[in-house]
CSV table of C-alpha atoms in Angstrom, one decimal:
chain,number,residue,atom,x,y,z
A,238,UNK,CA,14.6,17.0,17.8
A,239,UNK,CA,15.4,13.4,17.3
A,240,UNK,CA,13.8,10.3,18.7
A,241,UNK,CA,15.6,7.6,20.6
A,242,UNK,CA,13.5,4.6,21.3
A,243,UNK,CA,13.1,3.4,24.9
A,244,UNK,CA,13.8,-0.1,23.5
A,245,UNK,CA,17.5,-0.7,22.8
A,246,UNK,CA,16.7,-3.1,20.0
A,247,UNK,CA,17.3,-1.9,16.4
A,248,UNK,CA,14.3,-1.2,14.1
A,249,UNK,CA,14.9,-4.5,12.2
A,250,UNK,CA,14.8,-6.4,15.5
A,251,UNK,CA,12.0,-4.4,16.9
A,252,UNK,CA,9.5,-5.0,14.0
A,253,UNK,CA,7.8,-8.3,13.7
A,254,UNK,CA,7.5,-7.8,9.9
A,255,UNK,CA,7.0,-5.1,7.3
A,256,UNK,CA,3.7,-6.2,5.9
A,257,UNK,CA,3.2,-7.1,2.3
A,258,UNK,CA,0.1,-5.8,0.6
A,259,UNK,CA,-3.2,-7.6,1.2
A,260,UNK,CA,-5.1,-8.6,-1.8
A,261,UNK,CA,-8.1,-6.2,-2.5
A,262,UNK,CA,-11.4,-8.1,-2.4
A,263,UNK,CA,-13.9,-6.8,-4.9
A,264,UNK,CA,-16.7,-8.6,-3.0
A,265,UNK,CA,-16.3,-6.3,0.0
A,266,UNK,CA,-18.6,-3.3,-0.4
A,267,UNK,CA,-16.8,-1.3,2.3
A,268,UNK,CA,-13.4,-2.0,0.8
A,269,UNK,CA,-14.5,-0.7,-2.6
A,270,UNK,CA,-16.1,2.4,-1.1
A,271,UNK,CA,-12.9,3.3,0.7
A,272,UNK,CA,-10.7,3.2,-2.4
A,273,UNK,CA,-13.3,4.8,-4.7
A,274,UNK,CA,-13.6,7.7,-2.3
A,275,UNK,CA,-10.1,8.7,-3.2
A,276,UNK,CA,-11.2,9.3,-6.8
A,277,UNK,CA,-13.9,11.6,-5.6
A,278,UNK,CA,-11.6,13.6,-3.3
A,279,UNK,CA,-8.8,13.8,-5.9
A,280,UNK,CA,-10.9,14.9,-8.8
A,281,UNK,CA,-13.6,17.0,-7.1
A,282,UNK,CA,-12.2,20.3,-8.6
A,283,UNK,CA,-11.4,18.9,-12.0
A,284,UNK,CA,-14.0,20.1,-14.6
A,285,UNK,CA,-13.1,17.3,-16.9
A,286,UNK,CA,-14.1,14.7,-14.3
A,287,UNK,CA,-17.4,16.3,-13.4
A,288,UNK,CA,-19.5,14.1,-15.7
A,289,UNK,CA,-18.0,11.0,-14.1
A,290,UNK,CA,-18.5,11.9,-10.4
A,291,UNK,CA,-19.4,10.8,-7.9
A,292,UNK,CA,-17.9,7.3,-8.1
A,293,UNK,CA,-19.6,5.0,-5.6
A,294,UNK,CA,-19.7,1.4,-4.7
A,295,UNK,CA,-23.5,1.1,-4.6
A,296,UNK,CA,-23.7,-0.5,-8.1
A,297,UNK,CA,-20.1,-1.8,-8.3
A,298,UNK,CA,-20.6,-3.4,-11.7
A,299,UNK,CA,-21.8,-0.1,-13.2
A,300,UNK,CA,-19.0,1.8,-11.5
A,301,UNK,CA,-16.3,-0.6,-12.8
A,302,UNK,CA,-17.8,-0.3,-16.3
A,303,UNK,CA,-17.5,3.5,-16.0
A,304,UNK,CA,-13.8,3.2,-15.0
A,305,UNK,CA,-12.9,0.5,-17.5
A,306,UNK,CA,-12.1,3.0,-20.4
A,307,UNK,CA,-9.2,4.3,-18.4
A,308,UNK,CA,-10.1,8.0,-18.6
A,309,UNK,CA,-10.9,8.6,-15.0
A,310,UNK,CA,-8.0,6.3,-13.9
A,311,UNK,CA,-5.6,8.4,-15.9
A,312,UNK,CA,-6.9,11.6,-14.4
A,313,UNK,CA,-6.8,10.1,-10.9
A,314,UNK,CA,-3.2,8.9,-11.4
A,315,UNK,CA,-2.1,12.3,-12.7
A,316,UNK,CA,-3.6,14.0,-9.7
A,317,UNK,CA,-2.2,11.6,-7.1
A,318,UNK,CA,1.2,11.1,-8.6
A,319,UNK,CA,1.9,14.3,-10.6
A,320,UNK,CA,4.3,14.7,-13.5
A,321,UNK,CA,4.6,11.1,-14.4
A,322,UNK,CA,1.7,10.3,-16.8
A,323,UNK,CA,1.6,12.2,-20.1
A,324,UNK,CA,-2.0,13.5,-20.2
A,325,UNK,CA,-1.4,14.6,-23.8
A,326,UNK,CA,-1.8,11.0,-25.0
A,327,UNK,CA,-5.0,10.2,-23.1
A,328,UNK,CA,-7.8,9.2,-25.4
A,329,UNK,CA,-10.5,11.4,-23.9
A,330,UNK,CA,-13.4,9.9,-25.9
A,331,UNK,CA,-12.5,6.2,-26.4
A,332,UNK,CA,-14.6,4.6,-29.1
A,333,UNK,CA,-13.1,1.2,-29.3
A,334,UNK,CA,-11.5,-1.5,-27.1
A,335,UNK,CA,-8.1,-0.5,-28.5
A,336,UNK,CA,-8.7,3.1,-27.3
A,337,UNK,CA,-9.6,1.8,-23.8
A,338,UNK,CA,-6.6,-0.5,-23.7
A,339,UNK,CA,-4.3,2.4,-24.8
A,340,UNK,CA,-5.5,4.4,-21.8
A,341,UNK,CA,-5.2,1.5,-19.4
A,342,UNK,CA,-1.7,0.7,-20.6
A,343,UNK,CA,-0.8,4.4,-20.1
A,344,UNK,CA,-2.0,4.0,-16.5
A,345,UNK,CA,-0.1,0.8,-15.9
A,346,UNK,CA,3.1,1.8,-17.5
A,347,UNK,CA,3.1,5.1,-15.6
A,348,UNK,CA,2.4,3.3,-12.4
A,349,UNK,CA,5.2,0.9,-12.8
A,350,UNK,CA,7.6,3.8,-13.6
A,351,UNK,CA,6.4,5.4,-10.3
A,352,UNK,CA,7.1,2.3,-8.2
A,353,UNK,CA,3.6,0.8,-8.1
A,354,UNK,CA,3.6,-3.0,-7.9
A,355,UNK,CA,1.3,-4.0,-10.7
A,356,UNK,CA,2.6,-7.3,-11.9
A,357,UNK,CA,-0.7,-9.0,-11.1
A,358,UNK,CA,-2.8,-6.4,-12.9
A,359,UNK,CA,-3.9,-7.1,-16.5
A,360,UNK,CA,-5.2,-4.3,-18.7
A,361,UNK,CA,-7.5,-6.7,-20.6
A,362,UNK,CA,-9.2,-7.6,-17.3
A,363,UNK,CA,-9.5,-4.0,-16.3
A,364,UNK,CA,-11.1,-3.2,-19.7
A,365,UNK,CA,-13.7,-5.9,-18.9
A,366,UNK,CA,-14.5,-4.1,-15.6
A,367,UNK,CA,-12.8,-6.6,-13.3
A,368,UNK,CA,-13.2,-4.9,-9.9
A,369,UNK,CA,-10.3,-6.7,-8.2
A,370,UNK,CA,-7.9,-5.5,-10.9
A,371,UNK,CA,-9.2,-1.9,-10.9
A,372,UNK,CA,-9.2,-1.7,-7.1
A,373,UNK,CA,-5.7,-3.1,-6.9
A,374,UNK,CA,-4.5,-0.4,-9.3
A,375,UNK,CA,-6.2,2.3,-7.2
A,376,UNK,CA,-4.6,1.0,-4.0
A,377,UNK,CA,-1.1,1.0,-5.6
A,378,UNK,CA,-1.5,4.5,-6.8
A,379,UNK,CA,-2.8,5.7,-3.4
A,380,UNK,CA,0.0,3.9,-1.6
A,381,UNK,CA,2.8,5.4,-3.7
A,382,UNK,CA,1.3,8.9,-3.9
A,383,UNK,CA,0.9,8.9,-0.1
A,384,UNK,CA,4.4,7.6,0.5
A,385,UNK,CA,5.8,10.4,-1.7
A,386,UNK,CA,4.0,12.9,0.5
A,387,UNK,CA,5.3,11.3,3.7
A,388,UNK,CA,8.9,11.6,2.5
A,389,UNK,CA,8.4,15.4,2.3
A,390,UNK,CA,6.8,15.8,5.8
A,391,UNK,CA,10.0,17.1,7.3
A,392,UNK,CA,8.7,18.0,10.8
A,393,UNK,CA,7.6,14.5,11.6
A,394,UNK,CA,10.6,12.9,9.9
A,395,UNK,CA,12.8,15.1,12.1
A,396,UNK,CA,10.9,13.9,15.1
A,397,UNK,CA,11.6,10.2,14.4
A,398,UNK,CA,15.2,10.7,13.2
A,399,UNK,CA,17.7,8.8,15.4
A,400,UNK,CA,21.0,10.4,16.4
A,401,UNK,CA,23.0,8.5,13.9
A,402,UNK,CA,20.8,9.4,10.9
A,403,UNK,CA,20.5,12.2,8.4
A,404,UNK,CA,17.0,13.5,7.5
A,405,UNK,CA,17.5,12.2,4.0
A,406,UNK,CA,18.1,8.7,5.4
A,407,UNK,CA,14.8,8.8,7.3
A,408,UNK,CA,13.0,9.9,4.2
A,409,UNK,CA,14.2,6.7,2.4
A,410,UNK,CA,13.0,4.3,5.1
A,411,UNK,CA,10.1,1.9,4.2
A,412,UNK,CA,6.8,3.6,4.8
A,413,UNK,CA,5.8,1.0,7.4
A,414,UNK,CA,8.9,1.7,9.4
A,415,UNK,CA,8.3,5.5,9.2
A,416,UNK,CA,4.7,5.0,10.5
A,417,UNK,CA,5.8,2.6,13.3
A,418,UNK,CA,8.5,5.0,14.5
A,419,UNK,CA,6.0,7.9,14.4
A,420,UNK,CA,3.4,6.0,16.4
A,421,UNK,CA,6.0,5.1,19.0
A,422,UNK,CA,7.3,8.6,19.1
A,423,UNK,CA,3.8,10.1,19.5
A,424,UNK,CA,3.0,7.6,22.3
A,425,UNK,CA,6.4,7.8,24.0
A,426,UNK,CA,5.0,8.8,27.3
A,427,UNK,CA,2.5,5.9,27.4
A,428,UNK,CA,3.3,2.9,29.5
A,429,UNK,CA,3.0,0.3,26.8
A,430,UNK,CA,5.0,-2.0,24.6
A,431,UNK,CA,6.3,-0.4,21.5
A,432,UNK,CA,4.4,-1.0,18.3
A,433,UNK,CA,6.1,-3.4,15.9
A,434,UNK,CA,3.4,-4.0,13.3
A,435,UNK,CA,0.9,-1.7,11.6
A,436,UNK,CA,-1.6,-4.6,11.5
A,437,UNK,CA,-1.4,-7.0,14.5
A,438,UNK,CA,-0.7,-4.4,17.1
A,439,UNK,CA,-3.8,-2.4,16.2
A,440,UNK,CA,-6.4,-5.3,16.2
A,441,UNK,CA,-7.7,-4.6,19.7
A,442,UNK,CA,-8.0,-0.8,19.0
A,443,UNK,CA,-6.0,0.1,22.1
A,444,UNK,CA,-3.2,1.8,20.1
A,445,UNK,CA,-5.7,3.6,18.0
A,446,UNK,CA,-7.6,5.0,21.0
A,447,UNK,CA,-4.4,6.2,22.6
A,448,UNK,CA,-3.1,7.7,19.4
A,449,UNK,CA,-6.3,9.5,18.5
A,450,UNK,CA,-6.7,10.8,22.0
A,451,UNK,CA,-3.1,12.1,21.9
A,452,UNK,CA,-3.7,13.9,18.7
A,453,UNK,CA,-7.3,15.2,19.4
A,454,UNK,CA,-8.2,14.7,23.1
A,455,UNK,CA,-11.4,16.6,22.8
A,456,UNK,CA,-12.8,14.3,20.0
A,457,UNK,CA,-12.1,10.9,21.4
A,458,UNK,CA,-12.3,9.6,25.0
A,459,UNK,CA,-10.2,6.8,26.4
A,460,UNK,CA,-13.4,5.5,27.9
A,461,UNK,CA,-13.8,3.5,24.7
A,462,UNK,CA,-11.2,1.1,26.2
A,463,UNK,CA,-13.8,0.0,28.7
A,464,UNK,CA,-15.7,-1.7,25.9
A,465,UNK,CA,-14.9,-5.4,26.2
A,466,UNK,CA,-15.9,-6.5,22.8
A,467,UNK,CA,-13.1,-5.9,20.3
A,468,UNK,CA,-15.5,-5.4,17.3
A,469,UNK,CA,-17.7,-2.9,19.2
A,470,UNK,CA,-14.6,-1.1,20.3
A,471,UNK,CA,-13.4,-0.9,16.7
A,472,UNK,CA,-16.7,0.5,15.6
A,473,UNK,CA,-16.4,3.3,18.2
A,474,UNK,CA,-12.9,4.1,16.9
A,475,UNK,CA,-14.2,4.3,13.4
A,476,UNK,CA,-17.0,6.6,14.5
A,477,UNK,CA,-14.4,8.8,16.3
A,478,UNK,CA,-12.4,9.1,13.2
A,479,UNK,CA,-15.5,10.3,11.4
A,480,UNK,CA,-16.0,13.0,14.1
A,481,UNK,CA,-12.4,14.2,13.3
A,482,UNK,CA,-13.6,14.8,9.7
A,483,UNK,CA,-11.3,12.2,8.2
A,484,UNK,CA,-12.6,10.4,5.1
A,485,UNK,CA,-13.7,6.8,5.5
A,486,UNK,CA,-10.4,5.0,5.5
A,487,UNK,CA,-11.0,1.8,7.5
A,488,UNK,CA,-13.8,-0.4,8.7
A,489,UNK,CA,-14.2,-2.1,12.1
A,490,UNK,CA,-13.5,-5.3,10.3
A,491,UNK,CA,-10.3,-3.8,8.9
A,492,UNK,CA,-9.1,-3.0,12.4
A,493,UNK,CA,-10.0,-6.3,14.0
A,494,UNK,CA,-8.7,-8.4,11.1
A,495,UNK,CA,-5.6,-6.4,10.7
A,496,UNK,CA,-6.1,-5.5,7.1
A,497,UNK,CA,-2.8,-3.9,6.0
A,498,UNK,CA,-3.9,-1.4,3.4
A,499,UNK,CA,-6.6,0.0,5.5
A,500,UNK,CA,-4.3,0.5,8.5
A,501,UNK,CA,-1.8,2.1,6.3
A,502,UNK,CA,-4.3,4.6,5.0
A,503,UNK,CA,-5.3,5.6,8.5
A,504,UNK,CA,-1.8,5.9,9.9
A,505,UNK,CA,-0.4,7.7,6.9
A,506,UNK,CA,-3.3,10.2,7.0
A,507,UNK,CA,-2.8,10.9,10.7
A,508,UNK,CA,1.0,11.2,10.1
A,509,UNK,CA,0.5,13.7,7.3
A,510,UNK,CA,-2.1,15.7,9.3
A,511,UNK,CA,0.2,16.0,12.4
A,512,UNK,CA,2.4,19.0,12.9
């Protein structure tokens, strides 16, 4: 099966812009909690990580101090982007600042080799427990690890393939474009304008409600759209996602303000969960 858009415009014409990454704000408790949750999920079955878990945002300064030696970050990286970081050279019991920096440099160098954009991340700041730097690293790892999984989700890539494309070409498309095509394919029977952005086009929650209802009609009702207030509507969407047993990936603020990385996490998770 291949997907031909109702709109005759090309993808490049049909997309307002492929979003650049929003800066991660360490001051936002919810933002930190979303990203730290990925560590808990990834390392839950790792006996070496047991003494470090759970990682929470309740005492962010303490949490960042726990992560600043690089051990957990190395384990997380290896789990999320396998076969890139050499775990044999991890300093498992760092005793000095140099030991910690060795681990952090291992993380950063492995991340860059995997395609993570880490030019703004400084290992010395990470070693000091700088939350913005550590959270930015986490986001980049999650983004690339998720994109790698998306490229192997053949059934959905086949669905969004256009007649003139090979499957391998679709797998190389930017992740934003893959998600936009997938949303438009999934909602192809809806009488609505095609989605062109994974941020702005989701701010009023309408696309989220229609998409979630299409994927799990028994768990979310389109009656949410009767809610006039955008923020309250977004809150109900977030609650519905919880009822679908998805991890916390986005806040109501993330929907209404069009926070790129949170929308990416939701859409990519739905994409990977779809059959």
